[in-house]
Amino acid sequence: MPVTVRFAPSPTGNIHIGNVRTALFNWLYALQHEGRFILRFDDTDTARSRQEYADQIAADLEWLGVHPHVVAYQSKRGTAHDAAVETLKQAGLLYPCYETSEELERRRKIRLSRKLPPVYGREALKLTDAEKSAFEAEGRKPHWRFLLPNFDGDPFSTRRTEVHWDDVVRGRQTVDLASMSDPVLIREDGTYLYTLPSVVDDIDLGVTHVIRGDDHVTNTGAQIALFEALGATAPAFGHHNLLTTASGEGLSKRSGALSIKALQEDGYEPMSVASLAVLIGTSAAVAAAPSLETMASTFDLASCSKSAAKFDPAELDVLNRQIVHELPFSAASERLAAAGVDTADPRAEAFWTVVRANIEKVPDAAEWWRILTVGPDDQAALEGDDLDYARAAFDLLPEGEIDASTWGAWTVAAKAQSGRKGRALFMPLRIALTGRSSGPEIADLLPLLGREGILARRP
Ligand code: GLU
C-alpha cells in the first residue's frame, strides 16, 4: 500500500504557520516515500466551517508548494459515518448517556476526593430501558460514548490496558486505556465530535500515516481502539511538537497576523515560511531551503524536539532575506510588476540583480525602482559644506559611457578636487543620487541611471 498521509484542517479560519507545520510534515513524508497526500477538510462543525476558508487553505497550500492528490470533505461523508455508528451499536460498543455536564463534574469531584482517577465511571451502562425512557420523556437527549476495551468481561472493573505505537516522530509511545474516559463520539444534538469521522475517513481514504500535532497524543490510544473496533488496522502515527508565539502562547486561527494569507500578502517567500515552519523546534539548523524537494531529501521527522517551539517572526525576516538575495529575476518578475516595477523596461533585470541584496522582501524593490526612475524623495539631508561639495562634484562626472568603472573614476576626481575621503567623500553623492544614506552599491546604480539620470539629480 503506498504511503498515504492527510492534512485535516477544520475550515473555521485562516491557517497559520503552526498549522502549516503539520501540512508540511505530511507533505515531506509523502515526498520521502513517493506517497500520496490528502487534503481533508474536517468540516462537520457546520456552524463554524466555511467554504471560503477551505478555498483559502487550498490556496495557501498551493502557494507553499503542497499539491494534494485528493481533496475530501468530511461533511460529504455522513453516510459512511452513520454506517460506522450502526456497526458500533450492533457490537454494543456505543452506549447512550444522559448526564448533564454538571452531573459529570460532580461525579468527577467525588472520584477525586476518593483518590480514584477522574474518569467516567460508565454509570450510563447501568441504566434500564425504563430509566432511559424516563430521561427521554423529560426531554433529555443522549450523547453516545465508545466503550473502550479496557476490561475483561466486566466493564466496571477495568484493568491496565496498554496500547503501543511506534510514533514516526516521538518513537515508542504507550498509553493505558484504563486511565481514560470512554470518549463521547456523538453529541446530544446528534452531531459527531471529531474522533469518529476522523477514524472512519482515515480508514476509507486508505490513510497509512497520521502525522499531526502532539496535542493529539492522548487521543491516539482511543483512536487505535476505535480503528480496531471498526475492523481496521490502525495506521502509523507521528506527533510533532507545536509552535507557540514568542511569549509562549499557543498559536490560534484568530491570531491573524501569522496567517499564511497575511504572510503572503506581506511579501514573504513561500520557502522562507516553509523552511521556518518545518525546521524550527528541531535539531536541524534553521536555514532557507531552496525547495520542498531539497528539504525532503535531508529532513528527518524524528529530529523534532519534544517541547513546544517558539516562533519568532524576526527569524522569518532573516530567512526571507537569504532567499531574496539569491532570487533570479524570472522568479521575482511577476511580483515586481504587481508592486509597480516596469518589468518590460530593459533595465529591469539588471536593476533587480543590483537591488535584491538590499531588500528583505520582493515588493521592497518598488521603492528603489521609484528612486531610480522618478528620483529621490529627499535630498534635504544635504546642507552646508556637503551640499557645496556635492554640487561641485557633479561637474566632475567622467565623460564617456556610464559603466561599472564610472563610480571609481568619479570619486577619484572628486577626492582630488575636494580633499575629502571615505564617508565624507561618497555619502553626499549617495544622498544626492538616492535620497538615502544606505542602499545598493552606487557603482552598480550609475549605469542604470545613465548620464541623464545622474545629472538630473544634481542638487
Ligand atoms: N481536524 C483536526 C484538527 O485540526 C485533525 C486532527 C488530526 O489530524 O487527526 O485538530
XYZ file of C-alpha atoms and ligand atoms in Angstrom:
469
model
C 0.000 0.000 0.000
C 1.511 3.380 -0.921
C 2.224 5.747 1.929
C -0.878 7.924 2.253
C -0.923 10.914 4.556
C -3.517 13.573 5.188
C -3.691 17.097 6.446
C -7.052 17.594 8.125
C -7.763 21.223 8.987
C -11.149 22.495 10.100
C -12.068 25.313 7.704
C -13.065 27.650 10.517
C -10.421 30.325 9.874
C -7.211 31.039 8.040
C -4.395 28.622 8.747
C -1.205 29.859 10.397
C 2.402 28.850 10.446
C 1.729 26.211 13.130
C -0.977 24.525 11.037
C 1.329 24.625 8.078
C 3.998 22.817 10.074
C 1.623 19.838 10.173
C 0.787 20.121 6.468
C 4.460 20.296 5.526
C 5.485 17.389 7.745
C 2.895 15.298 5.956
C 3.941 16.571 2.538
C 7.652 15.956 3.217
C 6.853 12.463 4.472
C 4.861 11.775 1.307
C 7.736 13.078 -0.857
C 10.218 10.924 1.031
C 8.128 7.812 0.420
C 6.692 8.625 -3.001
C 3.345 8.653 -1.284
C 0.031 10.417 -1.642
C -1.215 13.474 0.230
C -4.873 14.011 1.028
C -6.271 17.382 1.995
C -9.262 16.555 4.174
C -11.486 19.306 5.440
C -12.793 18.416 8.910
C -15.928 20.453 8.418
C -18.505 18.588 10.492
C -18.931 21.707 12.629
C -21.317 23.261 10.131
C -21.914 26.378 12.231
C -18.265 27.454 12.076
C -16.982 25.879 8.853
C -16.976 27.997 5.706
C -16.186 27.199 2.095
C -14.202 30.421 1.743
C -11.826 29.249 4.467
C -11.478 25.866 2.749
C -10.655 27.640 -0.527
C -8.113 29.848 1.220
C -6.457 26.836 2.888
C -6.186 25.085 -0.501
C -4.680 28.274 -1.997
C -2.238 28.629 0.925
C -1.006 25.064 0.413
C -0.554 25.592 -3.336
C 1.403 28.767 -2.609
C 3.725 26.785 -0.347
C 4.206 24.102 -2.985
C 1.982 21.449 -1.407
C -0.176 19.877 -4.102
C -2.768 17.450 -2.706
C -3.537 14.317 -4.704
C -7.036 14.137 -3.238
C -9.324 16.699 -1.597
C -12.093 15.358 0.669
C -14.781 16.952 2.820
C -15.998 15.179 5.949
C -19.373 16.863 5.599
C -19.930 14.854 2.414
C -19.189 11.543 4.092
C -22.096 11.419 6.544
C -23.393 8.099 5.203
C -20.102 6.382 5.998
C -20.056 7.906 9.483
C -23.655 6.787 10.129
C -22.806 3.253 8.966
C -19.888 3.110 11.408
C -22.221 4.191 14.221
C -24.529 1.284 13.362
C -21.591 -1.134 13.404
C -20.542 0.063 16.839
C -24.091 -0.019 18.220
C -24.595 -3.560 16.906
C -21.408 -4.610 18.634
C -22.553 -2.968 21.895
C -19.601 -0.592 21.765
C -21.559 2.656 21.618
C -23.874 3.453 24.501
C -26.253 6.319 25.285
C -25.561 8.576 28.262
C -27.848 11.200 29.754
C -25.669 13.023 32.270
C -25.536 16.788 32.166
C -22.125 18.424 32.394
C -22.911 19.476 35.999
C -23.626 15.868 36.936
C -20.421 14.723 35.337
C -18.443 17.415 37.125
C -19.957 16.455 40.485
C -19.038 12.804 39.960
C -15.560 13.757 38.865
C -15.036 15.653 42.123
C -16.334 12.725 44.172
C -13.926 10.362 42.423
C -11.040 12.726 43.032
C -11.938 13.025 46.725
C -11.874 9.212 46.944
C -8.453 9.204 45.257
C -9.911 7.471 42.210
C -8.817 8.519 38.712
C -11.263 11.176 37.454
C -12.547 9.096 34.565
C -16.137 8.419 33.590
C -17.483 5.527 35.694
C -19.772 4.133 32.971
C -22.853 4.746 35.141
C -24.982 5.026 31.986
C -24.307 1.376 31.210
C -26.410 0.515 34.270
C -29.486 2.378 33.063
C -32.546 0.237 32.480
C -34.758 0.781 29.440
C -37.387 2.331 31.755
C -34.848 4.818 33.134
C -33.748 5.761 29.641
C -37.376 6.273 28.589
C -37.924 8.458 31.628
C -34.980 10.681 30.660
C -36.282 10.896 27.105
C -39.738 11.779 28.413
C -38.116 14.616 30.389
C -36.761 15.888 27.083
C -33.195 14.729 27.640
C -31.329 13.552 24.553
C -28.454 11.097 24.893
C -24.845 11.643 23.979
C -23.028 8.478 22.970
C -19.814 7.042 24.326
C -17.448 4.489 22.851
C -16.799 1.583 25.232
C -13.032 1.316 25.470
C -11.650 -2.241 25.521
C -10.002 -1.876 28.921
C -11.700 -4.719 30.841
C -12.169 -8.488 30.726
C -15.894 -9.178 30.833
C -16.964 -6.660 33.480
C -16.835 -3.034 32.207
C -16.956 -1.756 35.810
C -13.730 -3.494 36.613
C -11.153 -2.028 34.285
C -7.590 -3.270 34.059
C -4.423 -1.709 32.791
C -4.620 -1.994 29.014
C -1.540 -0.701 27.257
C -1.703 0.462 23.678
C 1.660 0.958 21.992
C 2.694 2.571 18.794
C 5.993 3.461 17.162
C 5.487 7.138 16.613
C 7.350 8.271 13.486
C 8.276 11.482 15.320
C 8.460 10.614 19.026
C 9.488 6.969 18.964
C 7.814 4.289 21.086
C 4.649 5.527 22.848
C 2.424 3.822 25.373
C -0.951 4.823 26.755
C -3.153 2.972 29.198
C -6.774 2.751 28.087
C -7.849 2.271 31.703
C -6.592 5.766 32.502
C -9.097 7.486 30.224
C -12.831 8.006 29.973
C -14.881 6.389 27.257
C -14.810 9.125 24.609
C -18.032 10.805 23.572
C -18.459 10.234 19.833
C -21.913 11.787 19.303
C -23.291 14.915 20.961
C -26.823 15.361 22.309
C -27.834 17.140 19.120
C -26.746 14.128 17.060
C -23.634 15.775 15.582
C -20.315 13.980 15.635
C -17.302 15.017 17.594
C -14.058 14.879 15.640
C -12.954 11.343 16.648
C -15.384 9.067 14.803
C -15.488 10.857 11.427
C -11.709 11.157 11.529
C -11.170 7.442 12.101
C -13.827 6.397 9.571
C -12.357 8.693 6.931
C -8.806 7.596 7.631
C -9.949 4.013 7.034
C -11.935 4.753 3.879
C -9.315 7.045 2.363
C -6.576 4.471 2.938
C -4.513 6.682 5.231
C -1.356 4.834 6.267
C 0.259 7.569 8.395
C -1.446 10.114 10.625
C 1.043 12.935 11.242
C -0.262 15.727 13.459
C 0.446 17.922 16.451
C 1.332 16.393 19.800
C -1.864 17.831 21.306
C -3.430 14.657 19.861
C -1.136 12.112 21.557
C -3.647 11.196 24.232
C -6.430 10.788 21.650
C -4.385 8.250 19.798
C -4.871 5.370 22.223
C -8.673 5.619 21.995
C -8.480 6.109 18.240
C -6.405 2.966 17.790
C -9.096 1.099 19.762
C -11.752 2.607 17.503
C -9.911 1.571 14.322
C -9.843 -1.961 15.675
C -13.493 -1.868 16.747
C -14.354 -0.960 13.162
C -12.405 -3.960 11.874
C -9.463 -1.939 10.549
C -5.766 -1.935 11.288
C -4.732 1.369 12.798
C -2.368 3.476 10.673
C 1.058 4.553 11.864
C 1.133 7.791 13.865
C 3.510 10.701 14.229
C 3.063 13.593 16.661
C 5.202 16.675 16.277
C 5.770 19.469 18.785
C 3.644 22.590 18.435
C 4.653 26.181 17.800
C 3.872 28.970 20.218
C 4.182 32.734 19.986
C 7.380 34.358 21.250
C 5.660 34.790 24.631
C 4.759 31.108 24.769
C 1.047 31.215 23.932
C -0.438 28.696 21.531
C -0.985 29.960 18.002
C -4.615 30.370 17.160
C -6.509 30.830 13.925
C -7.648 34.093 15.447
C -4.088 35.471 15.652
C -4.491 36.740 12.098
C -1.044 38.268 11.726
C 0.642 34.910 11.440
C -1.851 33.513 8.973
C -0.310 32.230 5.772
C -2.508 34.606 3.823
C -1.161 37.600 5.771
C 2.459 36.452 5.388
C 1.939 36.053 1.648
C 0.348 39.495 1.415
C 3.263 40.935 3.369
C 5.572 39.731 0.606
C 7.267 36.769 2.287
C 8.664 33.986 0.118
C 6.883 30.641 0.403
C 10.191 28.869 1.041
C 11.117 31.137 3.944
C 7.747 30.412 5.560
C 8.082 26.691 4.794
C 11.697 26.465 5.968
C 10.929 28.090 9.290
C 7.644 26.212 9.788
C 9.472 22.905 9.411
C 12.922 23.462 10.891
C 12.107 25.495 13.998
C 11.949 23.273 17.079
C 14.061 20.541 15.513
C 17.722 19.628 15.919
C 18.341 20.725 12.307
C 19.772 24.199 11.667
C 17.154 26.765 10.653
C 18.221 27.814 7.148
C 16.368 28.661 3.979
C 15.900 25.558 1.823
C 15.639 26.157 -1.928
C 12.664 23.833 -2.378
C 10.471 21.355 -0.539
C 12.092 18.557 -2.543
C 15.519 19.573 -1.235
C 14.158 19.750 2.271
C 12.595 16.288 1.894
C 15.955 14.822 0.954
C 17.515 15.760 4.283
C 14.743 16.378 6.791
C 14.039 13.734 9.398
C 10.734 13.933 11.289
C 12.428 12.345 14.271
C 14.634 15.442 14.663
C 11.721 17.291 16.329
C 12.282 18.242 19.912
C 9.745 17.129 22.500
C 8.880 20.571 23.808
C 6.983 23.363 22.078
C 8.993 25.701 19.858
C 8.728 29.473 19.971
C 8.016 31.136 16.687
C 9.940 34.376 16.275
C 8.845 36.492 13.277
C 12.346 38.056 13.181
C 13.704 34.678 12.099
C 11.358 34.765 9.158
C 12.884 38.058 8.035
C 16.369 36.575 8.191
C 15.371 33.588 6.048
C 13.452 35.762 3.661
C 16.456 37.994 3.096
C 18.631 34.948 2.371
C 16.201 33.780 -0.276
C 15.566 37.185 -1.847
C 19.306 37.845 -2.153
C 19.614 34.871 -4.467
C 16.271 35.049 -6.197
C 16.507 35.121 -10.016
C 14.654 37.845 -11.905
C 12.382 35.253 -13.526
C 11.131 34.143 -10.094
C 10.534 37.696 -8.927
C 9.284 39.475 -12.047
C 5.584 38.815 -11.672
C 5.546 40.167 -8.150
C 7.844 43.036 -9.095
C 5.346 44.035 -11.748
C 2.496 43.792 -9.248
C 4.451 46.032 -6.861
C 4.939 48.698 -9.539
C 8.264 47.844 -11.223
C 8.083 48.152 -15.017
C 9.471 44.699 -15.799
C 9.356 45.418 -19.555
C 11.946 48.184 -19.076
C 15.301 46.976 -20.485
C 16.949 47.903 -17.171
C 14.564 45.830 -15.042
C 16.636 42.643 -14.794
C 19.896 44.469 -14.061
C 18.008 46.607 -11.544
C 16.767 43.502 -9.759
C 20.224 41.952 -9.613
C 21.567 45.157 -8.042
C 18.760 45.794 -5.621
C 17.891 42.321 -4.307
C 20.905 42.291 -1.969
C 19.495 45.325 -0.156
C 15.906 44.363 0.464
C 14.034 41.939 2.705
C 11.021 41.231 0.542
C 10.432 41.361 -3.196
C 7.905 44.234 -3.068
C 10.504 46.393 -1.265
C 12.189 46.706 -4.672
C 9.396 49.013 -5.860
C 10.695 51.830 -3.715
C 14.125 51.584 -5.331
C 12.531 51.450 -8.750
C 10.809 54.722 -7.980
C 14.053 56.254 -6.763
C 15.742 55.100 -9.979
C 13.080 56.139 -12.444
C 11.418 59.116 -10.763
C 14.049 60.470 -8.435
C 14.988 60.610 -4.760
C 12.226 61.664 -2.384
C 14.533 63.619 -0.201
C 17.867 65.354 -0.672
C 17.144 67.536 2.336
C 19.839 65.844 4.395
C 22.354 67.622 2.170
C 23.298 71.013 3.534
C 26.224 73.318 4.211
C 29.615 72.107 3.030
C 28.240 68.784 1.923
C 25.783 70.480 -0.381
C 28.519 72.669 -1.893
C 30.800 69.685 -2.254
C 28.100 67.561 -3.962
C 27.241 70.353 -6.408
C 30.862 70.752 -7.388
C 31.387 67.005 -7.629
C 28.553 66.638 -10.165
C 30.650 68.705 -12.583
C 33.347 66.038 -12.368
C 31.254 63.144 -13.663
C 33.605 61.393 -16.124
C 32.965 61.681 -19.841
C 32.095 58.615 -21.920
C 29.823 55.728 -21.281
C 28.460 55.255 -17.750
C 29.568 51.790 -16.749
C 30.868 49.800 -13.802
C 34.081 51.835 -13.713
C 32.385 55.267 -13.630
C 31.934 55.475 -9.860
C 35.610 54.736 -9.194
C 36.798 57.336 -11.636
C 34.250 59.875 -10.411
C 35.236 59.569 -6.765
C 38.962 59.733 -7.618
C 38.284 63.045 -9.343
C 36.075 64.314 -6.517
C 38.692 63.330 -3.958
C 41.472 65.104 -5.830
C 39.413 68.288 -6.010
C 37.882 68.313 -2.537
C 40.494 66.543 -0.432
C 37.648 64.548 1.117
C 37.870 60.832 1.697
C 35.802 57.914 2.967
C 32.303 58.651 4.072
C 32.656 62.418 3.622
C 33.589 61.753 0.014
C 30.818 59.405 -1.052
C 27.886 59.978 1.313
C 26.838 63.385 -0.059
C 26.821 61.861 -3.546
C 24.801 58.877 -2.380
C 22.247 61.179 -0.781
C 22.083 63.371 -3.872
C 21.543 60.368 -6.116
C 19.142 58.334 -3.990
C 17.913 60.483 -1.111
C 19.111 57.709 1.211
C 22.165 57.138 3.321
C 22.216 53.422 2.583
C 21.171 51.110 -0.214
C 22.553 49.354 -3.281
C 26.116 49.934 -4.420
C 26.289 53.313 -6.162
C 28.765 51.844 -8.663
C 26.003 49.463 -9.777
C 23.266 52.096 -9.776
C 25.073 54.587 -12.020
C 24.823 52.544 -15.253
C 21.099 52.122 -14.560
C 20.633 55.860 -14.059
C 22.638 56.811 -17.157
C 24.246 60.210 -17.670
C 20.947 61.989 -17.940
C 19.539 60.373 -14.816
C 22.653 61.201 -12.829
C 22.809 64.830 -13.913
C 19.107 65.274 -13.220
C 19.963 64.569 -9.586
C 22.476 67.387 -9.284
C 21.426 69.053 -6.011
N -9.254 18.480 12.433
C -8.346 18.004 13.424
C -7.580 19.176 13.973
O -7.443 20.170 13.293
C -7.407 16.995 12.815
C -6.591 16.258 13.775
C -5.950 15.059 13.127
O -5.055 15.288 12.298
O -6.366 13.943 13.367
O -7.119 19.134 15.098
